[in-house]
mmCIF file of C-alpha atoms and ligand atoms in Angstrom:
data_model
loop_
_atom_site.group_PDB
_atom_site.id
_atom_site.type_symbol
_atom_site.label_atom_id
_atom_site.label_comp_id
_atom_site.label_asym_id
_atom_site.label_seq_id
_atom_site.Cartn_x
_atom_site.Cartn_y
_atom_site.Cartn_z
ATOM 1 C CA LYS H 44 124.583 63.114 127.276
ATOM 2 C CA ALA H 45 126.342 66.182 125.980
ATOM 3 C CA ARG H 46 125.028 68.805 127.894
ATOM 4 C CA GLN H 47 126.319 66.419 131.539
ATOM 5 C CA SER H 48 129.979 66.035 129.922
ATOM 6 C CA HIS H 49 130.041 70.114 129.621
ATOM 7 C CA LEU H 50 129.159 70.391 133.081
ATOM 8 C CA PHE H 51 131.579 67.740 133.942
ATOM 9 C CA ILE H 52 134.255 70.066 132.459
ATOM 10 C CA VAL H 53 132.854 72.628 134.667
ATOM 11 C CA GLN H 54 133.035 71.141 137.767
ATOM 12 C CA TYR H 55 136.712 70.023 136.696
ATOM 13 C CA GLU H 56 137.704 73.378 136.010
ATOM 14 C CA ALA H 57 135.776 75.405 138.770
ATOM 15 C CA GLY H 58 135.772 72.476 141.421
ATOM 16 C CA TRP H 59 132.528 73.071 142.295
ATOM 17 C CA ASP H 60 130.717 70.486 144.891
ATOM 18 C CA GLU H 61 128.608 67.469 143.336
ATOM 19 C CA ASP H 62 125.697 69.651 144.943
ATOM 20 C CA HIS H 63 126.044 72.487 143.342
ATOM 21 C CA LEU H 64 126.281 70.895 139.903
ATOM 22 C CA ARG H 65 123.057 69.107 140.892
ATOM 23 C CA ARG H 66 121.513 72.432 141.286
ATOM 24 C CA LEU H 67 122.788 73.487 137.736
ATOM 25 C CA GLN H 68 121.949 70.145 136.027
ATOM 26 C CA LEU H 69 118.150 70.624 137.401
ATOM 27 C CA PHE H 70 117.930 74.444 136.568
ATOM 28 C CA ALA H 71 119.235 73.264 133.101
ATOM 29 C CA ASP H 72 116.802 70.450 132.488
ATOM 30 C CA PHE H 73 113.621 71.949 134.005
ATOM 31 C CA LYS H 74 111.990 73.786 131.540
ATOM 32 C CA GLU H 75 112.530 70.812 129.058
ATOM 33 C CA ALA H 76 110.998 68.642 132.087
ATOM 34 C CA LEU H 77 107.543 70.695 131.845
ATOM 35 C CA ILE H 78 107.595 70.245 127.985
ATOM 36 C CA ASN H 79 108.401 66.319 127.533
ATOM 37 C CA GLU H 80 106.067 65.943 131.074
ATOM 38 C CA GLU H 81 108.907 64.452 133.565
ATOM 39 C CA ILE H 82 107.313 67.243 135.744
ATOM 40 C CA CYS H 83 103.424 66.577 136.415
ATOM 41 C CA LEU H 84 100.795 67.148 139.244
ATOM 42 C CA HIS H 85 99.529 65.017 142.000
ATOM 43 C CA TYR H 86 96.273 65.822 143.700
ATOM 44 C CA GLN H 87 95.440 65.206 147.297
ATOM 45 C CA PRO H 88 91.819 65.537 148.787
ATOM 46 C CA LYS H 89 90.955 68.134 151.238
ATOM 47 C CA VAL H 90 87.944 66.773 153.345
ATOM 48 C CA GLY H 91 85.083 68.820 154.995
ATOM 49 C CA ALA H 92 85.231 68.042 158.552
ATOM 50 C CA SER H 93 81.347 68.328 158.988
ATOM 51 C CA ASP H 94 79.813 65.443 157.005
ATOM 52 C CA GLY H 95 83.025 65.042 154.955
ATOM 53 C CA SER H 96 81.327 65.092 151.837
ATOM 54 C CA LYS H 97 82.574 68.310 150.727
ATOM 55 C CA ILE H 98 85.940 68.007 149.153
ATOM 56 C CA GLY H 99 88.630 70.072 147.454
ATOM 57 C CA ALA H 100 92.064 69.513 146.132
ATOM 58 C CA GLU H 101 95.711 70.460 146.476
ATOM 59 C CA ALA H 102 97.878 70.105 143.301
ATOM 60 C CA LEU H 103 101.641 69.090 144.090
ATOM 61 C CA ILE H 104 104.361 69.288 141.931
ATOM 62 C CA ARG H 105 106.464 65.810 141.026
ATOM 63 C CA TRP H 106 109.498 65.884 139.181
ATOM 64 C CA MET H 107 110.919 62.450 138.082
ATOM 65 C CA HIS H 108 113.990 63.277 136.523
ATOM 66 C CA PRO H 109 115.824 60.547 133.828
ATOM 67 C CA THR H 110 118.878 60.456 135.939
ATOM 68 C CA PHE H 111 118.208 61.616 139.764
ATOM 69 C CA GLY H 112 115.140 60.325 139.866
ATOM 70 C CA PHE H 113 112.635 61.663 142.178
ATOM 71 C CA VAL H 114 113.592 64.778 143.249
ATOM 72 C CA ASN H 115 111.911 66.562 146.239
ATOM 73 C CA PRO H 116 109.963 69.918 145.309
ATOM 74 C CA GLU H 117 111.027 71.835 147.869
ATOM 75 C CA GLU H 118 114.869 71.070 146.395
ATOM 76 C CA PHE H 119 113.959 72.027 142.734
ATOM 77 C CA ILE H 120 111.423 74.971 143.391
ATOM 78 C CA ALA H 121 114.606 76.771 145.362
ATOM 79 C CA VAL H 122 116.517 75.936 142.596
ATOM 80 C CA ILE H 123 114.165 77.786 139.834
ATOM 81 C CA GLU H 124 113.361 80.199 142.773
ATOM 82 C CA SER H 125 116.476 81.292 142.761
ATOM 83 C CA ALA H 126 117.388 81.330 139.275
ATOM 84 C CA GLY H 127 114.135 84.068 138.969
ATOM 85 C CA GLN H 128 112.483 81.183 136.600
ATOM 86 C CA ILE H 129 109.344 80.723 139.302
ATOM 87 C CA SER H 130 106.968 82.627 137.531
ATOM 88 C CA LEU H 131 107.312 79.889 135.174
ATOM 89 C CA LEU H 132 106.925 77.240 136.813
ATOM 90 C CA THR H 133 103.968 78.907 138.601
ATOM 91 C CA ARG H 134 101.998 79.949 135.365
ATOM 92 C CA TRP H 135 102.671 76.250 134.328
ATOM 93 C CA VAL H 136 101.224 74.989 137.527
ATOM 94 C CA ILE H 137 98.048 77.304 137.281
ATOM 95 C CA ARG H 138 96.965 76.105 133.985
ATOM 96 C CA ALA H 139 97.656 72.651 134.313
ATOM 97 C CA ALA H 140 95.626 72.491 137.553
ATOM 98 C CA SER H 141 92.911 74.838 136.769
ATOM 99 C CA MET H 142 92.703 72.037 133.460
ATOM 100 C CA GLN H 143 92.435 69.316 136.129
ATOM 101 C CA ALA H 144 89.233 71.509 137.977
ATOM 102 C CA LYS H 145 87.656 72.000 134.633
ATOM 103 C CA GLN H 146 87.762 68.483 134.026
ATOM 104 C CA LEU H 147 86.290 67.713 137.628
ATOM 105 C CA TRP H 148 83.470 70.719 137.065
ATOM 106 C CA SER H 149 82.336 69.221 133.919
ATOM 107 C CA GLN H 150 82.088 66.124 135.541
ATOM 108 C CA GLY H 151 79.993 67.099 138.062
ATOM 109 C CA HIS H 152 82.360 67.820 140.833
ATOM 110 C CA GLN H 153 82.134 71.752 141.529
ATOM 111 C CA LEU H 154 85.416 71.333 143.962
ATOM 112 C CA ARG H 155 88.385 73.798 144.978
ATOM 113 C CA MET H 156 91.801 73.308 143.525
ATOM 114 C CA SER H 157 94.412 74.908 145.370
ATOM 115 C CA VAL H 158 97.900 75.540 144.186
ATOM 116 C CA ASN H 159 100.731 77.134 145.926
ATOM 117 C CA LEU H 160 102.501 80.237 145.436
ATOM 118 C CA SER H 161 105.701 81.084 146.111
ATOM 119 C CA ALA H 162 106.940 84.154 148.049
ATOM 120 C CA LEU H 163 107.804 85.789 144.611
ATOM 121 C CA ASP H 164 105.227 85.133 142.690
ATOM 122 C CA LEU H 165 103.290 87.758 144.949
ATOM 123 C CA LEU H 166 105.813 90.411 143.337
ATOM 124 C CA GLU H 167 104.387 89.860 139.854
ATOM 125 C CA ASP H 168 101.539 92.286 138.681
ATOM 126 C CA ASP H 169 100.663 90.795 136.240
ATOM 127 C CA LEU H 170 99.677 87.455 138.094
ATOM 128 C CA PRO H 171 96.402 88.173 138.928
ATOM 129 C CA ASP H 172 95.521 89.222 135.095
ATOM 130 C CA PHE H 173 97.086 85.969 134.251
ATOM 131 C CA ILE H 174 95.093 83.826 136.367
ATOM 132 C CA ARG H 175 91.498 85.860 135.327
ATOM 133 C CA LYS H 176 92.351 85.266 131.974
ATOM 134 C CA ILE H 177 92.843 81.585 132.509
ATOM 135 C CA LEU H 178 89.308 81.476 134.583
ATOM 136 C CA GLN H 179 87.927 83.071 131.331
ATOM 137 C CA GLU H 180 89.533 80.810 128.821
ATOM 138 C CA LEU H 181 88.085 77.629 130.915
ATOM 139 C CA GLU H 182 85.062 78.864 131.592
ATOM 140 C CA LEU H 183 85.428 78.524 135.470
ATOM 141 C CA PRO H 184 84.314 80.305 138.198
ATOM 142 C CA PRO H 185 86.888 82.056 141.005
ATOM 143 C CA GLU H 186 85.235 79.331 143.521
ATOM 144 C CA ALA H 187 87.364 76.521 141.369
ATOM 145 C CA LEU H 188 90.739 78.018 142.779
ATOM 146 C CA CYS H 189 92.247 78.895 145.877
ATOM 147 C CA LEU H 190 95.837 79.842 146.434
ATOM 148 C CA GLU H 191 98.203 78.856 148.898
ATOM 149 C CA ILE H 192 100.573 81.223 150.572
ATOM 150 C CA THR H 193 103.224 80.089 152.988
ATOM 151 C CA GLU H 194 103.090 82.225 156.380
ATOM 152 C CA SER H 195 106.318 83.186 155.768
ATOM 153 C CA ALA H 196 106.001 84.489 152.548
ATOM 154 C CA ILE H 197 103.134 86.519 153.822
ATOM 155 C CA MET H 198 105.516 88.036 156.565
ATOM 156 C CA GLN H 199 107.869 89.182 153.786
ATOM 157 C CA GLU H 200 104.768 91.376 152.814
ATOM 158 C CA THR H 201 105.758 94.522 151.023
ATOM 159 C CA GLU H 202 103.328 96.972 149.329
ATOM 160 C CA ARG H 203 103.270 95.156 146.816
ATOM 161 C CA SER H 204 102.735 92.242 147.662
ATOM 162 C CA LEU H 205 99.539 93.117 149.827
ATOM 163 C CA ALA H 206 98.323 94.819 146.632
ATOM 164 C CA ASN H 207 98.410 91.544 144.207
ATOM 165 C CA LEU H 208 96.697 89.706 147.240
ATOM 166 C CA ASN H 209 94.164 92.096 147.438
ATOM 167 C CA ARG H 210 94.143 91.955 143.614
ATOM 168 C CA LEU H 211 93.674 88.146 143.862
ATOM 169 C CA HIS H 212 90.897 88.519 146.252
ATOM 170 C CA ASN H 213 88.935 90.774 144.388
ATOM 171 C CA LEU H 214 88.777 88.376 141.846
ATOM 172 C CA GLY H 215 86.854 86.263 143.982
ATOM 173 C CA LEU H 216 89.703 83.778 144.757
ATOM 174 C CA MET H 217 90.294 82.045 147.865
ATOM 175 C CA LEU H 218 93.294 83.183 149.673
ATOM 176 C CA SER H 219 95.026 80.583 152.311
ATOM 177 C CA ILE H 220 98.011 80.872 154.796
ATOM 178 C CA ASP H 221 99.639 77.383 154.411
ATOM 179 C CA ASP H 222 102.317 76.213 157.028
ATOM 180 C CA TYR H 223 100.576 77.916 159.705
ATOM 181 C CA GLY H 224 102.640 78.393 163.207
ATOM 182 C CA THR H 225 105.917 78.199 161.397
ATOM 183 C CA GLY H 226 106.376 81.599 161.043
ATOM 184 C CA TYR H 227 105.836 84.777 163.346
ATOM 185 C CA SER H 228 103.225 86.312 161.995
ATOM 186 C CA SER H 229 101.260 89.251 164.073
ATOM 187 C CA LEU H 230 97.966 89.220 164.807
ATOM 188 C CA SER H 231 97.623 92.606 163.185
ATOM 189 C CA GLN H 232 99.148 91.190 160.237
ATOM 190 C CA MET H 233 96.919 88.829 159.912
ATOM 191 C CA LYS H 234 93.770 90.818 160.676
ATOM 192 C CA GLN H 235 94.632 93.163 157.393
ATOM 193 C CA LEU H 236 95.241 90.138 154.874
ATOM 194 C CA PRO H 237 92.397 89.346 153.129
ATOM 195 C CA VAL H 238 92.473 85.514 153.285
ATOM 196 C CA GLY H 239 89.781 82.902 154.098
ATOM 197 C CA GLU H 240 91.597 79.976 155.269
ATOM 198 C CA LEU H 241 94.388 79.282 157.558
ATOM 199 C CA LYS H 242 96.494 75.891 157.199
ATOM 200 C CA ILE H 243 97.312 74.341 160.506
ATOM 201 C CA ASP H 244 101.132 73.047 159.400
ATOM 202 C CA LYS H 245 101.647 69.403 159.787
ATOM 203 C CA SER H 246 104.299 69.362 162.065
ATOM 204 C CA PHE H 247 101.582 70.430 164.855
ATOM 205 C CA VAL H 248 99.163 67.417 163.756
ATOM 206 C CA MET H 249 101.397 64.828 162.834
ATOM 207 C CA ASP H 250 101.813 63.595 166.485
ATOM 208 C CA LEU H 251 98.216 64.895 167.832
ATOM 209 C CA ASP H 252 97.567 61.679 168.996
ATOM 210 C CA SER H 253 100.718 61.448 171.580
ATOM 211 C CA ASN H 254 101.298 65.030 171.772
ATOM 212 C CA GLU H 255 99.256 66.970 174.703
ATOM 213 C CA GLU H 256 101.497 69.822 174.066
ATOM 214 C CA ASP H 257 100.711 69.918 170.240
ATOM 215 C CA ARG H 258 96.924 69.539 170.787
ATOM 216 C CA GLN H 259 96.914 72.564 172.982
ATOM 217 C CA ILE H 260 98.814 74.670 169.884
ATOM 218 C CA VAL H 261 96.138 72.932 167.485
ATOM 219 C CA LYS H 262 93.082 73.711 169.717
ATOM 220 C CA SER H 263 93.935 77.853 170.138
ATOM 221 C CA THR H 264 95.061 77.913 166.369
ATOM 222 C CA ILE H 265 91.302 76.788 165.566
ATOM 223 C CA GLU H 266 90.053 79.453 168.068
ATOM 224 C CA LEU H 267 92.564 82.117 166.574
ATOM 225 C CA GLY H 268 91.342 81.132 162.891
ATOM 226 C CA HIS H 269 87.820 81.168 163.739
ATOM 227 C CA THR H 270 87.998 84.208 165.841
ATOM 228 C CA LEU H 271 89.790 86.223 162.483
ATOM 229 C CA GLY H 272 86.845 84.559 160.722
ATOM 230 C CA LEU H 273 89.175 81.898 158.895
ATOM 231 C CA LYS H 274 88.141 78.428 157.563
ATOM 232 C CA VAL H 275 90.645 76.251 159.188
ATOM 233 C CA THR H 276 92.539 73.569 157.925
ATOM 234 C CA ALA H 277 95.188 70.542 159.321
ATOM 235 C CA GLU H 278 97.215 69.109 157.353
ATOM 236 C CA GLY H 279 99.163 65.813 157.894
ATOM 237 C CA VAL H 280 96.083 64.224 159.108
ATOM 238 C CA GLU H 281 97.523 60.469 159.322
ATOM 239 C CA THR H 282 95.002 58.452 161.755
ATOM 240 C CA GLU H 283 91.676 58.156 162.820
ATOM 241 C CA LEU H 284 92.098 59.279 166.063
ATOM 242 C CA THR H 285 94.129 62.599 164.841
ATOM 243 C CA ARG H 286 90.708 63.092 162.303
ATOM 244 C CA ASP H 287 87.791 62.234 165.312
ATOM 245 C CA TRP H 288 89.824 65.123 167.742
ATOM 246 C CA LEU H 289 90.371 67.751 165.143
ATOM 247 C CA ILE H 290 86.451 66.972 163.843
ATOM 248 C CA ALA H 291 85.764 67.267 167.958
ATOM 249 C CA ASN H 292 87.528 70.606 168.023
ATOM 250 C CA GLY H 293 86.097 72.301 165.512
ATOM 251 C CA CYS H 294 88.551 72.019 162.804
ATOM 252 C CA ASP H 295 86.921 73.333 159.062
ATOM 253 C CA THR H 296 89.112 71.054 156.411
ATOM 254 C CA LEU H 297 91.271 67.721 156.976
ATOM 255 C CA GLN H 298 94.187 66.720 154.683
ATOM 256 C CA GLY H 299 96.547 64.162 154.968
ATOM 257 C CA TYR H 300 97.818 60.623 154.312
ATOM 258 C CA PHE H 301 94.442 59.304 156.206
ATOM 259 C CA TYR H 302 92.368 60.256 153.170
ATOM 260 C CA SER H 303 95.183 59.690 150.465
ATOM 261 C CA LYS H 304 98.451 60.676 149.699
ATOM 262 C CA PRO H 305 98.709 62.839 146.549
ATOM 263 C CA VAL H 306 98.672 60.970 143.734
ATOM 264 C CA PRO H 307 97.785 61.323 139.617
ATOM 265 C CA ALA H 308 94.935 62.900 138.505
ATOM 266 C CA ARG H 309 93.326 59.722 137.292
ATOM 267 C CA ASP H 310 93.710 57.998 140.950
ATOM 268 C CA PHE H 311 92.564 61.260 141.769
ATOM 269 C CA HIS H 312 89.125 60.751 140.627
ATOM 270 C CA HIS H 313 89.097 57.188 141.352
ATOM 271 C CA TRP H 314 89.530 57.882 144.852
ATOM 272 C CA LEU H 315 86.869 60.676 144.553
ATOM 273 C CA GLU H 316 84.093 58.369 142.738
ATOM 274 C CA GLN H 317 84.986 55.942 145.570
ATOM 275 C CA TYR H 318 85.023 58.214 148.594
ATOM 276 C CA LEU H 319 81.532 59.443 147.536
ATOM 277 C CA GLN H 320 80.019 56.178 147.199
ATOM 278 C CA ARG H 321 80.863 55.249 150.937
HETATM 279 P P1 LIG B 507 102.942 72.085 151.268
HETATM 280 O O1 LIG B 507 102.441 73.242 150.333
HETATM 281 O O2 LIG B 507 102.980 71.995 152.996
HETATM 282 O O3 LIG B 507 102.488 70.480 151.220
HETATM 283 C C1 LIG B 507 101.858 69.529 151.930
HETATM 284 C C2 LIG B 507 103.092 68.686 152.024
HETATM 285 O O4 LIG B 507 102.802 67.839 153.052
HETATM 286 C C3 LIG B 507 103.398 68.070 150.735
HETATM 287 O O5 LIG B 507 104.274 67.818 150.607
HETATM 288 C C4 LIG B 507 102.481 66.724 151.017
HETATM 289 O O6 LIG B 507 102.507 65.470 149.803
HETATM 290 C C5 LIG B 507 102.372 66.225 152.419
HETATM 291 N N1 LIG B 507 101.483 65.795 152.831
HETATM 292 C C6 LIG B 507 100.315 65.308 152.802
HETATM 293 N N2 LIG B 507 99.668 65.291 153.789
HETATM 294 C C7 LIG B 507 100.901 64.201 154.540
HETATM 295 C C8 LIG B 507 100.492 63.653 155.651
HETATM 296 O O7 LIG B 507 99.685 63.164 156.002
HETATM 297 N N3 LIG B 507 101.690 63.066 156.346
HETATM 298 C C9 LIG B 507 102.814 63.614 155.795
HETATM 299 N N4 LIG B 507 103.907 63.351 156.488
HETATM 300 N N5 LIG B 507 103.016 64.553 154.925
HETATM 301 C C10 LIG B 507 101.952 64.687 154.127
HETATM 302 P P2 LIG B 507 105.204 67.609 148.930
HETATM 303 O O8 LIG B 507 104.181 67.218 147.871
HETATM 304 O O9 LIG B 507 106.462 67.007 149.107
HETATM 305 O O10 LIG B 507 105.526 69.537 148.972
HETATM 306 C C11 LIG B 507 106.239 69.696 149.772
HETATM 307 C C12 LIG B 507 106.417 71.607 149.299
HETATM 308 O O11 LIG B 507 106.746 71.784 148.151
HETATM 309 C C13 LIG B 507 104.907 72.069 149.434
HETATM 310 O O12 LIG B 507 104.032 72.039 150.802
HETATM 311 C C14 LIG B 507 104.851 73.300 149.088
HETATM 312 O O13 LIG B 507 105.703 74.347 149.906
HETATM 313 C C15 LIG B 507 105.864 73.169 147.951
HETATM 314 N N6 LIG B 507 105.658 72.605 146.404
HETATM 315 C C16 LIG B 507 104.767 71.394 146.223
HETATM 316 N N7 LIG B 507 103.909 71.959 144.954
HETATM 317 C C17 LIG B 507 104.000 73.051 144.518
HETATM 318 C C18 LIG B 507 103.735 73.821 143.465
HETATM 319 O O14 LIG B 507 102.927 73.574 142.547
HETATM 320 N N8 LIG B 507 104.419 75.169 143.651
HETATM 321 C C19 LIG B 507 105.132 75.904 144.706
HETATM 322 N N9 LIG B 507 105.221 77.144 144.834
HETATM 323 N N10 LIG B 507 105.172 74.996 145.560
HETATM 324 C C20 LIG B 507 104.863 73.825 145.534
HETATM 325 CA CA1 LIG B 508 100.334 73.970 150.374
HETATM 326 CA CA1 LIG B 509 101.366 73.236 154.032
HETATM 327 CA CA1 LIG B 510 105.496 73.169 153.302
#
């Protein structure tokens, strides 16, 4: 392709390394990838612990690049963030995930769809209004959406991001602290946030079966979450043993390969039908 040979000349002249070129190429291609559906969403169930009947979903972005193949979302999100274009991607994700939620709701599955935000999204004053309009357009109640924000993003909190979190909360959206345990947020910080869910990072959950230290950490995190009045979700639930331990220890919601990997919308529908008939 002409585009690629152009970049090759740039590399030759400036001596950039392969990695830098790859990032440039990803950035050059991403808008087109959104349009021609190389980028899509996959969905992973979030299962209620009590009787397993309350189901939600998390939307996770996927990019199948024509020359690079599958690109890890953390890699290209970092590229798009540093190019100052993340809000474009986030809005595409929110729209696509909301449309999927609408389809599920109209089939009688009133589930909550979770979407991941980047730290930079919280600096955008018009994000709350963008979401309000989408919900209105699709005739979806705010309970249909949840926004997941990483603990480290929340720690970069500014007056502006806190104001935006409050505005999102006031729309009636559920807010969730993602990757909990990987940052160092303080209790006083946690207390003032308008969040309803805490997600324990999968690094503490994946080895629960064999690791007593992780069990202690997860146990006290569940207690902490409940003390703060939050629902606690564990991600990275891979085994039946882990599931049973989490349920016995009061965890509210479970997510992980034990139930399903993130899958395309059609497969998620299929999983849901099967699961509800179990
Ligand atoms: P995350 O939000 O913490 O998402 C959970 C990650 O754990 C996903 O990786 C998921 O596939 C993986 N996972 C779920 N269950 C299990 C399990 O049982 N075992 C293991 N080993 N892994 C499990 P994925 O899809 O590669 O996404 C990586 C990260 O990329 C996400 O972490 C999130 O930070 C980011 N990301 C994905 N989609 C979006 C998006 O639309 N917007 C933004 N801003 N970030 C996104
Ligand atoms: Ca997440
Ligand atoms: Ca997470
Ligand atoms: Ca993560």
